[in-house]
């Protein structure tokens, strides 16, 4: 089994920044997994925010390009999402995903962007 635990969410004003972290544990060889961040706003479907492959290549949703940065630390079994210039429309529950043959999900962390 693989466990993913997110942290770093919270309330921030528009234009502010947050850094999300996701620590993986359990039966995981972290560096062979593709890691990603997804989000789900109330009444909407879960959507991809950013992914990073095991080789370090990245891909972002158009809505966050230039504002968010995904990175990984294979020593610490951790994936990060640096979020800058946050907008109210970024408000959602953010989920960490690990993918290798099958998907694993964290429990989610709430991000609220509001003045």
mmCIF file with all atom_site columns, C-alpha atoms in Angstrom:
data_model
loop_
_atom_site.group_PDB
_atom_site.id
_atom_site.type_symbol
_atom_site.label_atom_id
_atom_site.label_alt_id
_atom_site.label_comp_id
_atom_site.label_asym_id
_atom_site.label_entity_id
_atom_site.label_seq_id
_atom_site.pdbx_PDB_ins_code
_atom_site.Cartn_x
_atom_site.Cartn_y
_atom_site.Cartn_z
_atom_site.occupancy
_atom_site.B_iso_or_equiv
_atom_site.pdbx_formal_charge
_atom_site.auth_seq_id
_atom_site.auth_comp_id
_atom_site.auth_asym_id
_atom_site.auth_atom_id
_atom_site.pdbx_PDB_model_num
ATOM 1   C CA . UNK A 1 1   ? 0.000   0.000  0.000   1.00 0.00 ? 1   UNK A CA 1
ATOM 2   C CA . UNK A 1 2   ? 0.980   3.582  -0.638  1.00 0.00 ? 2   UNK A CA 1
ATOM 3   C CA . UNK A 1 3   ? 0.055   6.462  1.635   1.00 0.00 ? 3   UNK A CA 1
ATOM 4   C CA . UNK A 1 4   ? 0.101   10.093 0.532   1.00 0.00 ? 4   UNK A CA 1
ATOM 5   C CA . UNK A 1 5   ? -0.235  12.922 3.033   1.00 0.00 ? 5   UNK A CA 1
ATOM 6   C CA . UNK A 1 6   ? -0.687  16.497 1.847   1.00 0.00 ? 6   UNK A CA 1
ATOM 7   C CA . UNK A 1 7   ? -0.007  19.629 3.855   1.00 0.00 ? 7   UNK A CA 1
ATOM 8   C CA . UNK A 1 8   ? 0.398   23.361 3.349   1.00 0.00 ? 8   UNK A CA 1
ATOM 9   C CA . UNK A 1 9   ? -3.098  24.423 2.461   1.00 0.00 ? 9   UNK A CA 1
ATOM 10  C CA . UNK A 1 10  ? -4.871  27.352 4.051   1.00 0.00 ? 10  UNK A CA 1
ATOM 11  C CA . UNK A 1 11  ? -6.449  30.748 3.569   1.00 0.00 ? 11  UNK A CA 1
ATOM 12  C CA . UNK A 1 12  ? -4.537  33.314 1.514   1.00 0.00 ? 12  UNK A CA 1
ATOM 13  C CA . UNK A 1 13  ? -5.364  36.648 -0.043  1.00 0.00 ? 13  UNK A CA 1
ATOM 14  C CA . UNK A 1 14  ? -5.453  37.103 -3.818  1.00 0.00 ? 14  UNK A CA 1
ATOM 15  C CA . UNK A 1 15  ? -1.943  37.580 -5.113  1.00 0.00 ? 15  UNK A CA 1
ATOM 16  C CA . UNK A 1 16  ? -0.458  35.567 -2.280  1.00 0.00 ? 16  UNK A CA 1
ATOM 17  C CA . UNK A 1 17  ? 1.523   32.332 -2.272  1.00 0.00 ? 17  UNK A CA 1
ATOM 18  C CA . UNK A 1 18  ? 1.307   28.887 -0.752  1.00 0.00 ? 18  UNK A CA 1
ATOM 19  C CA . UNK A 1 19  ? 3.507   25.819 -0.936  1.00 0.00 ? 19  UNK A CA 1
ATOM 20  C CA . UNK A 1 20  ? 1.863   22.421 -0.804  1.00 0.00 ? 20  UNK A CA 1
ATOM 21  C CA . UNK A 1 21  ? 3.769   19.296 0.157   1.00 0.00 ? 21  UNK A CA 1
ATOM 22  C CA . UNK A 1 22  ? 2.906   15.642 -0.273  1.00 0.00 ? 22  UNK A CA 1
ATOM 23  C CA . UNK A 1 23  ? 4.890   12.941 1.499   1.00 0.00 ? 23  UNK A CA 1
ATOM 24  C CA . UNK A 1 24  ? 4.674   9.378  0.222   1.00 0.00 ? 24  UNK A CA 1
ATOM 25  C CA . UNK A 1 25  ? 5.193   6.330  2.409   1.00 0.00 ? 25  UNK A CA 1
ATOM 26  C CA . UNK A 1 26  ? 4.499   2.624  2.426   1.00 0.00 ? 26  UNK A CA 1
ATOM 27  C CA . UNK A 1 27  ? 5.201   0.206  -0.400  1.00 0.00 ? 27  UNK A CA 1
ATOM 28  C CA . UNK A 1 28  ? 6.522   2.775  -2.820  1.00 0.00 ? 28  UNK A CA 1
ATOM 29  C CA . UNK A 1 29  ? 9.727   3.181  -4.755  1.00 0.00 ? 29  UNK A CA 1
ATOM 30  C CA . UNK A 1 30  ? 9.135   6.886  -5.049  1.00 0.00 ? 30  UNK A CA 1
ATOM 31  C CA . UNK A 1 31  ? 11.446  7.667  -7.917  1.00 0.00 ? 31  UNK A CA 1
ATOM 32  C CA . UNK A 1 32  ? 9.612   5.403  -10.360 1.00 0.00 ? 32  UNK A CA 1
ATOM 33  C CA . UNK A 1 33  ? 6.250   7.048  -9.790  1.00 0.00 ? 33  UNK A CA 1
ATOM 34  C CA . UNK A 1 34  ? 4.853   9.938  -11.752 1.00 0.00 ? 34  UNK A CA 1
ATOM 35  C CA . UNK A 1 35  ? 3.515   12.449 -9.242  1.00 0.00 ? 35  UNK A CA 1
ATOM 36  C CA . UNK A 1 36  ? 0.804   15.010 -9.700  1.00 0.00 ? 36  UNK A CA 1
ATOM 37  C CA . UNK A 1 37  ? -1.455  17.569 -8.128  1.00 0.00 ? 37  UNK A CA 1
ATOM 38  C CA . UNK A 1 38  ? -5.151  17.743 -8.900  1.00 0.00 ? 38  UNK A CA 1
ATOM 39  C CA . UNK A 1 39  ? -7.852  19.993 -7.526  1.00 0.00 ? 39  UNK A CA 1
ATOM 40  C CA . UNK A 1 40  ? -11.591 19.928 -7.092  1.00 0.00 ? 40  UNK A CA 1
ATOM 41  C CA . UNK A 1 41  ? -13.710 23.009 -6.515  1.00 0.00 ? 41  UNK A CA 1
ATOM 42  C CA . UNK A 1 42  ? -17.266 22.783 -5.128  1.00 0.00 ? 42  UNK A CA 1
ATOM 43  C CA . UNK A 1 43  ? -19.667 21.556 -7.783  1.00 0.00 ? 43  UNK A CA 1
ATOM 44  C CA . UNK A 1 44  ? -16.888 20.840 -10.272 1.00 0.00 ? 44  UNK A CA 1
ATOM 45  C CA . UNK A 1 45  ? -15.003 17.788 -11.431 1.00 0.00 ? 45  UNK A CA 1
ATOM 46  C CA . UNK A 1 46  ? -11.503 17.029 -10.253 1.00 0.00 ? 46  UNK A CA 1
ATOM 47  C CA . UNK A 1 47  ? -8.971  18.506 -12.667 1.00 0.00 ? 47  UNK A CA 1
ATOM 48  C CA . UNK A 1 48  ? -5.283  18.182 -13.324 1.00 0.00 ? 48  UNK A CA 1
ATOM 49  C CA . UNK A 1 49  ? -3.121  21.011 -12.001 1.00 0.00 ? 49  UNK A CA 1
ATOM 50  C CA . UNK A 1 50  ? 0.424   19.765 -12.617 1.00 0.00 ? 50  UNK A CA 1
ATOM 51  C CA . UNK A 1 51  ? 2.343   16.535 -13.072 1.00 0.00 ? 51  UNK A CA 1
ATOM 52  C CA . UNK A 1 52  ? 6.004   15.614 -12.869 1.00 0.00 ? 52  UNK A CA 1
ATOM 53  C CA . UNK A 1 53  ? 7.389   12.445 -14.387 1.00 0.00 ? 53  UNK A CA 1
ATOM 54  C CA . UNK A 1 54  ? 9.996   10.203 -12.807 1.00 0.00 ? 54  UNK A CA 1
ATOM 55  C CA . UNK A 1 55  ? 12.544  11.873 -15.086 1.00 0.00 ? 55  UNK A CA 1
ATOM 56  C CA . UNK A 1 56  ? 11.503  15.335 -13.902 1.00 0.00 ? 56  UNK A CA 1
ATOM 57  C CA . UNK A 1 57  ? 9.603   16.561 -16.925 1.00 0.00 ? 57  UNK A CA 1
ATOM 58  C CA . UNK A 1 58  ? 6.580   18.647 -16.031 1.00 0.00 ? 58  UNK A CA 1
ATOM 59  C CA . UNK A 1 59  ? 3.194   19.536 -17.437 1.00 0.00 ? 59  UNK A CA 1
ATOM 60  C CA . UNK A 1 60  ? 0.716   22.143 -16.250 1.00 0.00 ? 60  UNK A CA 1
ATOM 61  C CA . UNK A 1 61  ? -2.893  23.106 -16.746 1.00 0.00 ? 61  UNK A CA 1
ATOM 62  C CA . UNK A 1 62  ? -3.136  26.242 -18.868 1.00 0.00 ? 62  UNK A CA 1
ATOM 63  C CA . UNK A 1 63  ? -4.844  28.063 -16.002 1.00 0.00 ? 63  UNK A CA 1
ATOM 64  C CA . UNK A 1 64  ? -1.778  27.766 -13.741 1.00 0.00 ? 64  UNK A CA 1
ATOM 65  C CA . UNK A 1 65  ? 1.110   28.037 -16.199 1.00 0.00 ? 65  UNK A CA 1
ATOM 66  C CA . UNK A 1 66  ? 3.597   30.680 -15.120 1.00 0.00 ? 66  UNK A CA 1
ATOM 67  C CA . UNK A 1 67  ? 2.162   30.806 -11.592 1.00 0.00 ? 67  UNK A CA 1
ATOM 68  C CA . UNK A 1 68  ? 2.562   27.277 -10.192 1.00 0.00 ? 68  UNK A CA 1
ATOM 69  C CA . UNK A 1 69  ? 5.662   25.097 -10.061 1.00 0.00 ? 69  UNK A CA 1
ATOM 70  C CA . UNK A 1 70  ? 5.746   21.382 -9.319  1.00 0.00 ? 70  UNK A CA 1
ATOM 71  C CA . UNK A 1 71  ? 8.923   19.733 -8.054  1.00 0.00 ? 71  UNK A CA 1
ATOM 72  C CA . UNK A 1 72  ? 9.985   16.533 -6.370  1.00 0.00 ? 72  UNK A CA 1
ATOM 73  C CA . UNK A 1 73  ? 12.608  15.380 -3.885  1.00 0.00 ? 73  UNK A CA 1
ATOM 74  C CA . UNK A 1 74  ? 13.249  11.671 -4.399  1.00 0.00 ? 74  UNK A CA 1
ATOM 75  C CA . UNK A 1 75  ? 15.339  11.473 -1.224  1.00 0.00 ? 75  UNK A CA 1
ATOM 76  C CA . UNK A 1 76  ? 12.511  12.814 0.932   1.00 0.00 ? 76  UNK A CA 1
ATOM 77  C CA . UNK A 1 77  ? 9.752   10.991 -1.038  1.00 0.00 ? 77  UNK A CA 1
ATOM 78  C CA . UNK A 1 78  ? 8.043   14.353 -1.382  1.00 0.00 ? 78  UNK A CA 1
ATOM 79  C CA . UNK A 1 79  ? 6.396   16.310 -4.155  1.00 0.00 ? 79  UNK A CA 1
ATOM 80  C CA . UNK A 1 80  ? 5.775   20.046 -3.875  1.00 0.00 ? 80  UNK A CA 1
ATOM 81  C CA . UNK A 1 81  ? 3.496   22.568 -5.507  1.00 0.00 ? 81  UNK A CA 1
ATOM 82  C CA . UNK A 1 82  ? 4.623   26.175 -5.243  1.00 0.00 ? 82  UNK A CA 1
ATOM 83  C CA . UNK A 1 83  ? 1.639   28.406 -5.951  1.00 0.00 ? 83  UNK A CA 1
ATOM 84  C CA . UNK A 1 84  ? 2.197   32.099 -6.618  1.00 0.00 ? 84  UNK A CA 1
ATOM 85  C CA . UNK A 1 85  ? -0.096  34.923 -7.697  1.00 0.00 ? 85  UNK A CA 1
ATOM 86  C CA . UNK A 1 86  ? -3.070  33.017 -6.367  1.00 0.00 ? 86  UNK A CA 1
ATOM 87  C CA . UNK A 1 87  ? -6.530  33.893 -7.613  1.00 0.00 ? 87  UNK A CA 1
ATOM 88  C CA . UNK A 1 88  ? -9.963  33.276 -6.097  1.00 0.00 ? 88  UNK A CA 1
ATOM 89  C CA . UNK A 1 89  ? -10.602 30.718 -8.841  1.00 0.00 ? 89  UNK A CA 1
ATOM 90  C CA . UNK A 1 90  ? -7.728  28.636 -7.455  1.00 0.00 ? 90  UNK A CA 1
ATOM 91  C CA . UNK A 1 91  ? -9.888  27.878 -4.418  1.00 0.00 ? 91  UNK A CA 1
ATOM 92  C CA . UNK A 1 92  ? -10.324 24.106 -4.200  1.00 0.00 ? 92  UNK A CA 1
ATOM 93  C CA . UNK A 1 93  ? -9.307  20.971 -2.390  1.00 0.00 ? 93  UNK A CA 1
ATOM 94  C CA . UNK A 1 94  ? -5.896  19.966 -3.734  1.00 0.00 ? 94  UNK A CA 1
ATOM 95  C CA . UNK A 1 95  ? -5.072  16.271 -4.019  1.00 0.00 ? 95  UNK A CA 1
ATOM 96  C CA . UNK A 1 96  ? -1.734  14.566 -4.427  1.00 0.00 ? 96  UNK A CA 1
ATOM 97  C CA . UNK A 1 97  ? -1.543  11.674 -6.899  1.00 0.00 ? 97  UNK A CA 1
ATOM 98  C CA . UNK A 1 98  ? 1.039   8.927  -7.389  1.00 0.00 ? 98  UNK A CA 1
ATOM 99  C CA . UNK A 1 99  ? 0.853   6.876  -10.553 1.00 0.00 ? 99  UNK A CA 1
ATOM 100 C CA . UNK A 1 100 ? 2.644   3.647  -11.484 1.00 0.00 ? 100 UNK A CA 1
ATOM 101 C CA . UNK A 1 101 ? 0.398   0.985  -12.967 1.00 0.00 ? 101 UNK A CA 1
ATOM 102 C CA . UNK A 1 102 ? -2.326  2.262  -10.625 1.00 0.00 ? 102 UNK A CA 1
ATOM 103 C CA . UNK A 1 103 ? -3.295  5.517  -8.987  1.00 0.00 ? 103 UNK A CA 1
ATOM 104 C CA . UNK A 1 104 ? -2.939  6.466  -5.353  1.00 0.00 ? 104 UNK A CA 1
ATOM 105 C CA . UNK A 1 105 ? -4.516  9.569  -3.799  1.00 0.00 ? 105 UNK A CA 1
ATOM 106 C CA . UNK A 1 106 ? -4.034  11.633 -0.709  1.00 0.00 ? 106 UNK A CA 1
ATOM 107 C CA . UNK A 1 107 ? -6.865  12.908 1.454   1.00 0.00 ? 107 UNK A CA 1
ATOM 108 C CA . UNK A 1 108 ? -6.631  16.442 0.108   1.00 0.00 ? 108 UNK A CA 1
ATOM 109 C CA . UNK A 1 109 ? -5.796  19.847 1.530   1.00 0.00 ? 109 UNK A CA 1
ATOM 110 C CA . UNK A 1 110 ? -8.041  22.894 1.304   1.00 0.00 ? 110 UNK A CA 1
ATOM 111 C CA . UNK A 1 111 ? -6.780  26.030 -0.419  1.00 0.00 ? 111 UNK A CA 1
ATOM 112 C CA . UNK A 1 112 ? -8.951  29.120 -0.108  1.00 0.00 ? 112 UNK A CA 1
ATOM 113 C CA . UNK A 1 113 ? -8.064  32.355 -1.896  1.00 0.00 ? 113 UNK A CA 1
ATOM 114 C CA . UNK A 1 114 ? -10.156 35.217 -0.591  1.00 0.00 ? 114 UNK A CA 1
ATOM 115 C CA . UNK A 1 115 ? -9.850  38.751 0.675   1.00 0.00 ? 115 UNK A CA 1
#
